[in-house]
Coordinates of C-alpha atoms in Angstrom, one line a residue:
X1 CA 39.4 0.9 3.2
X2 CA 41.3 4.2 3.3
X3 CA 40.2 7.4 1.5
X4 CA 42.8 6.7 -1.1
X5 CA 41.5 3.2 -1.7
X6 CA 38.0 4.5 -2.0
X7 CA 39.2 7.1 -4.5
X8 CA 40.8 4.3 -6.5
X9 CA 37.5 2.3 -6.4
X10 CA 35.6 5.4 -7.8
X11 CA 38.2 5.9 -10.5
X12 CA 38.0 2.2 -11.5
X13 CA 34.2 2.5 -11.7
X14 CA 34.5 5.5 -13.9
X15 CA 36.8 3.7 -16.2
X16 CA 34.4 0.7 -16.3
X17 CA 31.2 2.6 -17.1
X18 CA 32.2 6.2 -18.0
X19 CA 32.6 9.2 -15.7
X20 CA 29.1 10.5 -16.5
X21 CA 27.6 7.3 -15.1
X22 CA 29.1 7.3 -11.6
X23 CA 27.6 9.7 -9.1
X24 CA 29.3 10.5 -5.8
X25 CA 27.7 13.8 -4.7
X26 CA 25.4 13.1 -1.8
X27 CA 22.7 15.4 -3.3
X28 CA 22.7 13.5 -6.6
X29 CA 22.7 10.1 -5.0
X30 CA 20.1 10.7 -2.3
X31 CA 17.2 9.5 -4.4
X32 CA 18.9 6.2 -5.0
X33 CA 20.0 5.8 -1.3
X34 CA 16.5 6.2 0.1
X35 CA 13.8 3.5 0.1
X36 CA 10.4 4.0 -1.6
X37 CA 8.6 4.1 1.7
X38 CA 11.4 4.2 4.3
X39 CA 15.1 3.5 5.0
X40 CA 18.3 5.1 3.7
X41 CA 22.0 4.8 4.1
X42 CA 25.4 6.0 2.9
X43 CA 27.1 5.0 -0.4
X44 CA 30.5 5.8 -1.8
X45 CA 28.9 5.9 -5.3
X46 CA 25.8 5.2 -7.3
X47 CA 26.7 3.6 -10.7
X48 CA 24.4 3.6 -13.8
X49 CA 25.8 1.0 -16.2
X50 CA 24.6 1.5 -19.8
X51 CA 25.4 -2.1 -21.0
X52 CA 25.5 -5.5 -19.5
X53 CA 29.3 -5.6 -20.1
X54 CA 29.6 -2.4 -18.2
X55 CA 27.6 -3.9 -15.3
X56 CA 29.9 -6.9 -15.2
X57 CA 33.0 -4.6 -15.2
X58 CA 31.5 -2.5 -12.4
X59 CA 30.8 -5.6 -10.3
X60 CA 34.4 -6.7 -10.8
X61 CA 35.7 -3.3 -9.6
X62 CA 33.7 -3.6 -6.5
X63 CA 34.7 -7.2 -5.8
X64 CA 38.4 -6.4 -6.3
X65 CA 38.1 -3.5 -3.9
X66 CA 36.1 -5.5 -1.3
X67 CA 33.1 -3.2 -1.5
X68 CA 29.6 -4.1 -0.6
X69 CA 27.2 -4.1 -3.6
X70 CA 23.5 -3.3 -3.7
X71 CA 21.7 -3.8 -7.0
X72 CA 18.7 -1.6 -7.6
X73 CA 16.3 -1.1 -10.5
X74 CA 13.1 1.0 -10.0
X75 CA 13.6 1.1 -6.2
X76 CA 9.9 0.5 -5.6
X77 CA 10.3 -2.0 -2.8
X78 CA 8.4 -1.3 0.5
X79 CA 10.7 -3.0 3.0
X80 CA 14.0 -1.1 2.4
X81 CA 15.4 -4.0 0.3
X82 CA 17.1 -2.1 -2.5
X83 CA 19.0 0.7 -0.7
X84 CA 21.7 0.9 1.9
X85 CA 20.5 0.8 5.6
X86 CA 22.7 3.0 7.7
X87 CA 26.5 3.3 7.3
X88 CA 27.7 0.4 9.4
X89 CA 28.9 -2.0 6.7
X90 CA 32.6 -2.0 7.6
X91 CA 33.5 -1.1 4.0
X92 CA 32.3 1.2 1.2
X93 CA 28.9 0.5 -0.3
X94 CA 28.3 0.9 -4.0
X95 CA 24.7 1.1 -5.3
X96 CA 24.3 -0.1 -8.9
X97 CA 21.1 1.1 -10.6
X98 CA 20.2 -1.1 -13.6
X99 CA 17.2 0.8 -15.1
X100 CA 19.1 1.7 -18.3
X101 CA 19.4 -2.1 -19.0
X102 CA 15.8 -2.5 -20.0
X103 CA 16.0 -4.9 -23.0
X104 CA 13.4 -7.7 -23.5
X105 CA 13.7 -10.5 -26.0
X106 CA 10.7 -12.6 -27.1
X107 CA 11.2 -16.3 -27.3
X108 CA 8.9 -18.8 -29.1
X109 CA 6.6 -16.1 -30.5
X110 CA 6.2 -14.5 -27.1
X111 CA 5.3 -17.6 -25.2
X112 CA 8.4 -16.8 -23.2
X113 CA 10.6 -13.7 -22.7
X114 CA 14.1 -13.0 -21.7
X115 CA 14.2 -9.9 -19.6
X116 CA 17.3 -7.8 -18.7
X117 CA 17.7 -6.4 -15.2
X118 CA 16.1 -3.0 -15.8
X119 CA 13.2 -4.2 -17.9
X120 CA 9.8 -3.1 -16.4
X121 CA 6.5 -4.9 -16.2
X122 CA 4.9 -2.0 -17.9
X123 CA 7.1 -2.3 -20.9
X124 CA 6.6 -6.0 -21.1
X125 CA 2.8 -5.5 -21.0
X126 CA 3.1 -3.3 -24.1
X127 CA 5.2 -5.8 -26.0
X128 CA 2.9 -8.7 -25.2
X129 CA -0.5 -7.1 -25.7
X130 CA -0.5 -7.3 -29.6
X131 CA 0.4 -11.0 -29.3
X132 CA -2.6 -11.8 -27.0
X133 CA -0.2 -12.6 -24.2
X134 CA 0.3 -11.2 -20.7
X135 CA 3.1 -11.2 -18.1
X136 CA 2.9 -12.6 -14.6
X137 CA 1.7 -9.4 -13.1
X138 CA -0.6 -6.8 -14.6
X139 CA -2.1 -3.7 -12.9
X140 CA -0.3 -3.1 -9.6
X141 CA 3.5 -2.9 -9.4
X142 CA 3.6 -2.3 -13.2
X143 CA 1.9 1.1 -12.7
X144 CA 4.8 2.5 -10.8
X145 CA 7.5 1.1 -13.0
X146 CA 8.5 -1.9 -11.0
X147 CA 11.1 -4.2 -12.7
X148 CA 10.6 -7.8 -13.8
X149 CA 13.8 -8.9 -12.1
X150 CA 12.8 -7.2 -8.9
X151 CA 9.7 -9.3 -8.8
X152 CA 11.6 -12.5 -9.3
X153 CA 14.2 -11.5 -6.7
X154 CA 11.5 -11.0 -4.2
X155 CA 9.2 -13.9 -5.1
X156 CA 6.5 -11.3 -5.4
X157 CA 2.9 -12.4 -5.4
X158 CA 0.2 -10.6 -7.3
X159 CA -3.6 -10.7 -7.7
X160 CA -3.9 -13.4 -10.4
X161 CA -4.8 -16.8 -9.0
X162 CA -3.4 -18.9 -11.9
X163 CA 0.1 -17.4 -11.7
X164 CA 1.3 -17.6 -8.1
X165 CA 4.6 -16.0 -7.1
X166 CA 6.9 -14.5 -9.6
X167 CA 9.3 -17.4 -10.3
X168 CA 11.8 -18.9 -12.7
X169 CA 14.5 -21.5 -12.6
X170 CA 16.1 -20.1 -15.8
X171 CA 18.4 -17.1 -15.2
X172 CA 21.8 -15.7 -15.9
X173 CA 23.4 -14.2 -12.8
X174 CA 26.8 -13.3 -11.2
X175 CA 27.8 -14.4 -7.8
X176 CA 30.9 -14.2 -5.6
X177 CA 32.0 -17.7 -4.7
X178 CA 33.5 -19.0 -1.5
X179 CA 37.0 -18.0 -2.8
X180 CA 36.0 -14.4 -3.5
X181 CA 35.8 -14.8 -7.3
X182 CA 33.2 -13.1 -9.4
X183 CA 31.5 -15.9 -11.3
X184 CA 28.9 -15.7 -14.2
X185 CA 26.3 -18.5 -14.1
X186 CA 24.2 -19.2 -17.2
X187 CA 21.2 -21.3 -16.4
X188 CA 18.9 -19.8 -19.1
X189 CA 19.1 -22.8 -21.3
X190 CA 20.3 -20.5 -24.1
X191 CA 23.7 -20.7 -25.7
X192 CA 25.4 -17.4 -25.4
X193 CA 29.2 -18.1 -25.7
X194 CA 32.1 -19.0 -23.5
X195 CA 33.5 -16.0 -21.7
X196 CA 31.5 -13.5 -19.6
X197 CA 31.8 -10.4 -21.8
X198 CA 31.0 -12.3 -25.0
X199 CA 28.0 -13.9 -23.3
X200 CA 26.7 -10.6 -22.0
X201 CA 27.1 -8.8 -25.3
X202 CA 25.3 -11.6 -27.1
X203 CA 22.5 -11.5 -24.5
X204 CA 22.0 -7.8 -24.8
X205 CA 21.8 -8.0 -28.6
X206 CA 19.5 -11.0 -28.5
X207 CA 22.0 -13.0 -30.5
X208 CA 21.1 -16.4 -29.1
X209 CA 22.5 -19.9 -30.0
X210 CA 20.4 -22.9 -29.3
X211 CA 17.4 -22.3 -27.0
X212 CA 16.6 -25.3 -25.0
X213 CA 15.6 -26.3 -21.4
X214 CA 17.7 -27.5 -18.5
X215 CA 16.9 -30.5 -16.2
X216 CA 16.0 -29.5 -12.7
X217 CA 18.9 -30.4 -10.3
X218 CA 16.6 -32.0 -7.8
X219 CA 14.4 -33.8 -10.3
X220 CA 16.2 -34.7 -13.6
X221 CA 12.9 -36.1 -15.0
X222 CA 11.5 -32.6 -15.4
X223 CA 12.7 -29.4 -17.1
X224 CA 13.3 -26.3 -15.1
X225 CA 10.3 -24.1 -14.8
X226 CA 9.9 -20.5 -16.0
X227 CA 6.8 -19.9 -13.8
X228 CA 5.2 -21.6 -10.9
X229 CA 3.3 -24.2 -12.8
X230 CA 2.3 -26.0 -9.6
X231 CA 0.6 -23.0 -8.0
X232 CA -3.0 -23.7 -9.0
X233 CA -3.0 -27.2 -7.5
X234 CA -1.5 -25.8 -4.3
X235 CA -4.0 -22.9 -4.1
X236 CA -6.9 -25.3 -4.5
X237 CA -5.8 -27.5 -1.7
X238 CA -8.0 -25.7 0.8
X239 CA -7.5 -28.3 3.6
X240 CA -3.7 -27.8 3.8
X241 CA -2.5 -26.2 7.0
X242 CA 0.2 -24.1 5.3
X243 CA 0.1 -20.8 3.3
X244 CA -0.3 -20.9 -0.4
X245 CA 2.6 -18.5 -1.0
X246 CA 5.0 -16.3 1.0
X247 CA 8.4 -14.9 0.4
X248 CA 10.4 -17.4 2.4
X249 CA 8.7 -20.5 1.1
X250 CA 11.6 -23.0 0.6
X251 CA 9.8 -24.4 -2.4
X252 CA 10.4 -21.2 -4.3
X253 CA 13.9 -20.2 -3.3
X254 CA 16.0 -21.1 -6.3
X255 CA 19.0 -19.2 -7.5
X256 CA 17.7 -15.8 -8.8
X257 CA 14.1 -16.5 -7.5
X258 CA 13.8 -15.1 -4.0
X259 CA 17.5 -14.0 -4.0
X260 CA 16.7 -10.6 -2.5
X261 CA 19.7 -9.1 -4.3
X262 CA 22.2 -11.7 -3.0
X263 CA 23.3 -12.2 -6.6
X264 CA 23.5 -9.9 -9.6
X265 CA 20.8 -11.0 -12.0
X266 CA 21.6 -10.2 -15.7
X267 CA 18.5 -11.9 -17.2
X268 CA 15.6 -14.0 -16.4
X269 CA 13.6 -16.3 -18.8
X270 CA 9.9 -16.3 -18.0
X271 CA 6.7 -17.8 -19.3
X272 CA 3.9 -15.5 -20.5
X273 CA 0.2 -16.2 -20.4
X274 CA -2.6 -16.3 -22.9
X275 CA -5.2 -13.4 -22.4
X276 CA -8.7 -14.8 -21.8
X277 CA -11.2 -14.4 -24.6
X278 CA -13.9 -13.1 -22.2
X279 CA -13.8 -11.8 -18.6
X280 CA -16.7 -11.0 -16.3
X281 CA -16.5 -9.1 -13.0
X282 CA -18.8 -9.7 -10.1
X283 CA -19.1 -7.6 -6.9
X284 CA -19.9 -9.4 -3.7
X285 CA -20.8 -8.1 -0.2
X286 CA -21.5 -9.7 3.2
X287 CA -21.5 -8.9 6.9
X288 CA -20.6 -12.4 7.8
X289 CA -16.9 -13.4 7.7
X290 CA -17.8 -17.0 8.0
X291 CA -19.9 -16.8 4.8
X292 CA -16.9 -15.3 2.9
X293 CA -14.8 -18.2 4.3
X294 CA -17.2 -20.7 2.8
X295 CA -17.4 -18.7 -0.4
X296 CA -13.6 -18.9 -0.8
X297 CA -13.5 -22.7 -0.4
X298 CA -16.3 -23.2 -2.8
X299 CA -14.8 -20.9 -5.5
X300 CA -11.5 -22.8 -5.3
X301 CA -13.0 -26.4 -5.3
X302 CA -16.4 -26.4 -7.0
X303 CA -15.8 -24.5 -10.3
X304 CA -14.2 -25.9 -13.4
X305 CA -11.2 -23.8 -12.6
X306 CA -10.2 -21.1 -10.1
X307 CA -11.3 -17.6 -10.7
X308 CA -9.0 -15.1 -12.4
X309 CA -8.8 -13.1 -9.2
X310 CA -10.7 -12.3 -6.0
X311 CA -9.7 -9.0 -4.4
X312 CA -10.9 -8.1 -0.9
X313 CA -11.7 -4.8 0.7
X314 CA -13.0 -4.1 4.2
X315 CA -15.5 -1.3 4.5
X316 CA -13.1 0.9 6.5
X317 CA -10.5 0.5 3.7
X318 CA -13.2 1.2 1.1
X319 CA -14.0 4.5 2.9
X320 CA -10.4 5.6 3.3
X321 CA -9.5 4.7 -0.4
X322 CA -12.6 6.6 -1.5
X323 CA -11.4 9.8 0.2
X324 CA -7.6 9.5 0.2
X325 CA -7.1 7.6 -3.1
X326 CA -9.5 9.7 -5.2
X327 CA -6.9 11.8 -6.9
X328 CA -4.8 8.7 -7.8
X329 CA -8.0 7.1 -9.1
X330 CA -8.6 10.0 -11.5
X331 CA -4.9 10.3 -12.5
X332 CA -4.8 6.6 -13.5
X333 CA -8.2 6.7 -15.2
X334 CA -7.5 9.8 -17.2
X335 CA -3.8 9.3 -18.0
X336 CA -4.0 5.6 -18.7
X337 CA -1.5 3.1 -17.4
X338 CA 0.9 3.9 -20.3
X339 CA 1.9 7.3 -18.8
X340 CA 1.9 6.2 -15.1
X341 CA 5.5 5.2 -14.7
X342 CA 6.6 8.6 -16.0
X343 CA 4.1 10.4 -13.7
X344 CA 5.2 8.6 -10.6
X345 CA 8.9 9.2 -11.4
X346 CA 8.2 12.9 -11.9
X347 CA 6.3 13.0 -8.6
X348 CA 9.3 11.3 -6.9
X349 CA 11.7 13.9 -8.3
X350 CA 9.3 16.7 -7.1
X351 CA 9.0 15.2 -3.7
X352 CA 12.8 14.9 -3.4
X353 CA 13.3 18.5 -4.3
X354 CA 10.6 19.7 -1.9
X355 CA 12.0 17.6 0.9
X356 CA 15.3 19.7 0.8
X357 CA 13.3 22.9 1.3
X358 CA 13.0 22.6 5.1
X359 CA 10.9 25.7 5.4
X360 CA 8.1 24.0 3.4
X361 CA 5.5 21.7 5.0
X362 CA 6.4 18.1 4.9
X363 CA 4.8 15.9 2.2
X364 CA 3.6 19.1 0.3
X365 CA 2.8 17.3 -2.9
X366 CA 0.6 14.8 -1.1
X367 CA -1.2 17.7 0.6
X368 CA -1.8 19.5 -2.7
X369 CA -3.0 16.4 -4.4
X370 CA -5.3 15.6 -1.5
X371 CA -6.8 19.1 -1.7
X372 CA -7.3 18.7 -5.4
X373 CA -9.0 15.3 -4.8
X374 CA -11.6 16.9 -2.5
X375 CA -12.8 19.1 -5.4
X376 CA -13.3 16.1 -7.8
X377 CA -16.8 14.6 -8.2
X378 CA -17.8 11.3 -6.6
X379 CA -16.0 8.6 -8.7
X380 CA -17.5 5.3 -7.4
X381 CA -20.5 3.7 -9.1
X382 CA -23.9 3.9 -7.3
X383 CA -24.1 0.1 -6.8
X384 CA -20.7 0.0 -5.2
X385 CA -21.7 2.8 -2.8
X386 CA -24.9 1.0 -2.0
X387 CA -23.0 -2.2 -1.1
X388 CA -20.7 -0.1 1.0
X389 CA -23.7 1.1 3.1
X390 CA -25.0 -2.4 3.4
X391 CA -21.9 -4.6 3.8
X392 CA -18.7 -4.8 5.8
X393 CA -16.8 -7.2 3.6
X394 CA -16.4 -6.6 -0.2
X395 CA -15.0 -8.9 -2.9
X396 CA -14.2 -8.1 -6.5
X397 CA -14.3 -11.4 -8.4
X398 CA -13.2 -12.0 -12.0
X399 CA -14.1 -15.1 -14.0
X400 CA -13.0 -16.0 -17.5
X401 CA -14.3 -17.8 -20.5
X402 CA -16.2 -21.1 -19.8
X403 CA -15.9 -20.4 -16.0
X404 CA -18.2 -17.4 -16.3
X405 CA -21.5 -19.2 -16.7
X406 CA -20.6 -21.9 -14.3
X407 CA -19.5 -19.3 -11.7
X408 CA -22.6 -17.2 -12.2
X409 CA -24.8 -20.2 -11.5
X410 CA -22.7 -21.3 -8.5
X411 CA -22.8 -17.8 -6.9
X412 CA -26.5 -17.5 -7.3
X413 CA -27.0 -20.9 -5.5
X414 CA -24.5 -19.9 -2.8
X415 CA -26.4 -16.7 -1.8
X416 CA -29.7 -18.5 -2.0
X417 CA -28.7 -20.7 0.9
X418 CA -29.9 -19.3 4.2
X419 CA -26.6 -19.6 6.0
X420 CA -24.8 -17.4 3.5
X421 CA -25.8 -13.8 4.2
X422 CA -24.9 -11.3 1.5
X423 CA -25.5 -10.3 -2.1
X424 CA -23.9 -10.0 -5.5
X425 CA -24.2 -7.9 -8.7
X426 CA -22.7 -8.4 -12.1
X427 CA -20.6 -5.4 -13.1
X428 CA -20.9 -3.7 -16.4
X429 CA -17.6 -2.6 -18.1
X430 CA -17.5 0.7 -16.3
X431 CA -18.2 -0.7 -12.9
X432 CA -15.7 -3.5 -13.4
X433 CA -12.9 -1.0 -14.3
X434 CA -13.8 1.3 -11.4
X435 CA -14.0 -1.5 -8.8
X436 CA -10.5 -2.8 -9.7
X437 CA -9.1 0.7 -9.8
X438 CA -10.6 1.5 -6.4
X439 CA -9.0 -1.7 -5.0
X440 CA -5.7 -0.7 -6.6
X441 CA -5.5 2.8 -5.1
X442 CA -6.3 1.5 -1.7
X443 CA -2.7 0.3 -1.4
X444 CA -1.5 3.9 -1.2
X445 CA -4.5 5.4 0.7
X446 CA -3.1 4.7 4.2
X447 CA 0.2 6.3 3.3
X448 CA -1.6 9.4 2.0
X449 CA -3.8 9.6 5.1
X450 CA -0.9 9.3 7.5
X451 CA 1.1 12.0 5.6
X452 CA -1.6 14.6 5.4
X453 CA -2.6 14.1 9.0
X454 CA 0.9 14.0 10.4
X455 CA 0.8 15.3 14.0
X456 CA -2.8 14.2 14.5
X457 CA -2.1 10.5 14.1
X458 CA 0.6 8.1 15.0
X459 CA 2.9 6.0 12.7
X460 CA 1.8 3.8 9.9
X461 CA 2.4 0.1 10.5
X462 CA 2.1 -2.0 7.3
X463 CA 2.1 -5.8 7.3
X464 CA 1.5 -8.3 4.5
X465 CA 0.6 -11.8 5.7
X466 CA -0.4 -15.2 4.4
X467 CA -2.8 -17.3 6.3
X468 CA -2.9 -21.1 6.2
X469 CA -5.1 -22.4 3.4
X470 CA -7.4 -24.2 5.7
X471 CA -8.0 -21.2 8.0
X472 CA -11.8 -20.5 8.3
X473 CA -11.5 -17.8 11.0
X474 CA -9.7 -15.4 8.8
X475 CA -10.9 -12.1 10.2
X476 CA -8.3 -10.7 12.6
X477 CA -9.2 -10.3 16.3
X478 CA -6.6 -8.3 18.3
X479 CA -6.3 -8.4 22.1
X480 CA -7.2 -5.1 23.9
X481 CA -3.6 -4.2 24.8
X482 CA -2.9 -4.0 21.0
X483 CA -6.3 -2.6 19.9
X484 CA -6.2 0.5 22.1
X485 CA -2.9 1.6 20.5
X486 CA -4.5 1.5 17.0
X487 CA -6.6 4.4 15.6
X488 CA -7.5 2.7 12.3
X489 CA -7.3 -0.9 11.1
X490 CA -7.3 -1.2 7.3
X491 CA -7.6 -4.6 5.6
X492 CA -7.4 -5.5 1.9
X493 CA -5.7 -8.2 -0.1
X494 CA -5.8 -11.3 -2.4
X495 CA -8.6 -13.2 -0.7
X496 CA -8.5 -16.5 -2.6
X497 CA -4.8 -16.8 -2.0
X498 CA -5.4 -15.9 1.7
X499 CA -2.8 -13.1 1.4
X500 CA -3.8 -9.9 3.2
X501 CA -2.3 -6.4 3.4
X502 CA -3.0 -5.0 6.8
X503 CA -2.3 -1.3 7.4
X504 CA -2.6 0.2 10.9
X505 CA -2.6 3.9 11.7
X506 CA -1.4 4.0 15.3
X507 CA -2.6 6.3 18.0
X508 CA -0.3 9.3 18.6
X509 CA 2.6 8.3 20.9
X510 CA 2.2 4.6 20.3
X511 CA 5.5 2.7 19.9
X512 CA 5.4 1.2 16.4
X513 CA 8.3 -1.2 17.2
X514 CA 6.5 -2.6 20.3
X515 CA 3.1 -2.8 18.6
X516 CA 4.7 -4.6 15.6
X517 CA 6.4 -7.1 17.9
X518 CA 3.2 -7.8 19.8
X519 CA 1.2 -8.1 16.5
X520 CA 3.7 -10.6 15.0
X521 CA 3.4 -12.7 18.1
X522 CA -0.4 -12.9 17.4
X523 CA 0.3 -13.8 13.8
X524 CA 2.7 -16.5 14.8
X525 CA 0.0 -18.0 17.1
X526 CA -2.3 -18.1 14.1
X527 CA 0.2 -19.9 11.9
X528 CA 0.5 -17.0 9.5
X529 CA 3.6 -16.4 7.4
X530 CA 5.0 -12.9 6.8
X531 CA 6.0 -11.1 4.8
X532 CA 3.9 -12.6 2.1
X533 CA 4.8 -10.4 -0.9
X534 CA 7.2 -7.6 -0.1
X535 CA 10.1 -9.7 1.2
X536 CA 12.2 -9.2 4.3
X537 CA 14.3 -6.1 3.3
X538 CA 15.8 -4.5 6.3
X539 CA 12.4 -4.6 8.1
X540 CA 11.9 -8.3 8.9
X541 CA 14.2 -11.0 10.2
X542 CA 14.6 -13.7 7.6
X543 CA 13.6 -17.3 8.5
X544 CA 16.3 -19.8 9.0
X545 CA 15.8 -21.5 5.6
X546 CA 16.0 -18.1 3.9
X547 CA 19.2 -17.1 5.8
X548 CA 20.7 -20.4 4.7
X549 CA 19.7 -19.7 1.1
X550 CA 21.2 -16.3 1.2
X551 CA 24.5 -17.6 2.6
X552 CA 24.7 -20.3 0.0
X553 CA 24.2 -17.8 -2.8
X554 CA 26.6 -15.2 -1.3
X555 CA 29.1 -16.9 1.0
X556 CA 31.3 -13.8 1.3
X557 CA 28.4 -11.5 2.1
X558 CA 29.2 -9.1 -0.8
X559 CA 25.7 -8.5 -2.1
X560 CA 23.0 -6.6 -0.2
X561 CA 24.6 -7.3 3.2
X562 CA 22.3 -7.1 6.2
X563 CA 19.2 -8.1 4.4
X564 CA 16.7 -10.0 6.6
X565 CA 18.6 -8.7 9.7
X566 CA 21.6 -10.7 8.8
X567 CA 25.2 -9.4 9.4
X568 CA 26.5 -6.5 7.4
X569 CA 30.2 -7.2 7.6
X570 CA 32.1 -9.2 5.0
X571 CA 32.8 -12.9 5.3
X572 CA 36.1 -14.4 4.3
X573 CA 37.0 -14.1 0.6
X574 CA 39.5 -12.8 -1.9
X575 CA 39.2 -11.1 -5.3
X576 CA 39.3 -12.9 -8.6
X577 CA 37.3 -13.7 -11.7
X578 CA 35.8 -16.8 -13.2
X579 CA 33.1 -18.1 -15.5
X580 CA 31.1 -21.3 -15.8

């Protein structure tokens, strides 16, 4: 495309959404072209539609001009999946940020919701709380303002055992077909009208016709699902030799679900979940990984129902989070989750401003906050600190309603057996809140440690993996040629789902690419699947089934080109428009 053609594209985008909502200056667009943790690339423009119709018109401008399209909401992904990657796309790239399109409509008194592309988990929590309902994900991504559609597009996981990956088969999305036509597909089961702009205007206003269900294309006997209703049964099949959930699971690649931005999602229809009447938190510790393996199997097969969650921390991660997550802990505890998205957005803007002042130390805000954290009092309850001194492996376990008494009795019997070394205590409300918050801030502790110790330590290598459900030898054992290149190994994760986050601080001078390659070979030999939660982005190579899924959704390679290390150049196709 020539400079004149690119100018025509920008002019068309301004006509579609308004001049004020199209940014082309590299300084203004930088924040939207850089990943949350890593990755960045060039873009001809960043577009901020203020309506669904405006989004549709912007998409049509890009398709007509042959531009590559990258959809983005909060840009909180950790594998570079919602930003450009380099400048080798063979055509202009347009980033479309959907955060302004944050509508949420309640269906069936809140038992389901219809969420627009910029709607956040945090806002959905607020809408559902008075109804005694909850969304798929709670504390976690919601705290930094992650979008609902982003979770669906990535088949994101989560801590809650009963809910599985974020999933729906009821969505409204646009795709570019094999003839290069922009097509709007309504599979929400809701009557919205006949032509695209009418449908999108009705959707945004919540003016719905009949609300029904659709038959599943592969199983006409059942209606399409708005959540993974089959996950609990899968999770509890502890003798299966496959992972309970992972991003590339072919069972959960369906239209918008798992699409990784290969279509433009306008809305998803999702189930919500009843809030338990009672919840009790238990804190467990052991020095025997085999005892924890037996514990997991028993909790999933011998209780009336699975626990609410079971969150794991290794002692090394416990220590790092206690020191390098303390300020985040206090920020969250004192501000409350309602203010967190604004806080993290403000910090992001400050970080972007500081990064442009080359004379300032790198990661200055992290260094200041870390210094502030050192002045704060000890924040972890005494019984947790006592378990830290006694035990290598830690588990925060939540049980609900009738499962509480049964679980308490089962846990008591388990640790009375001589082969099961370890102990347990029942948390009071303060201990329960602080145990979960400590587990939450562990996710950012390794990043903080690496940033404030830059120059003294090597790169941060972060993996999220899913082990087979029947794996008993779950504790990682690395060969010496890998171990000697690692300064710190930090393990935490969703233990009952057998999904682990593994953060490695490398020795100075270690090659992160070579270490990662060697480590993935070890994981392959164990039958692990990766990534488990954060999706491929531009960091991992997609599995063959995932690549085929992407190509089926986007045969012209218009949306998010290069994702999963696929090609970035366009496939055959011509412009046009259609609706079905």
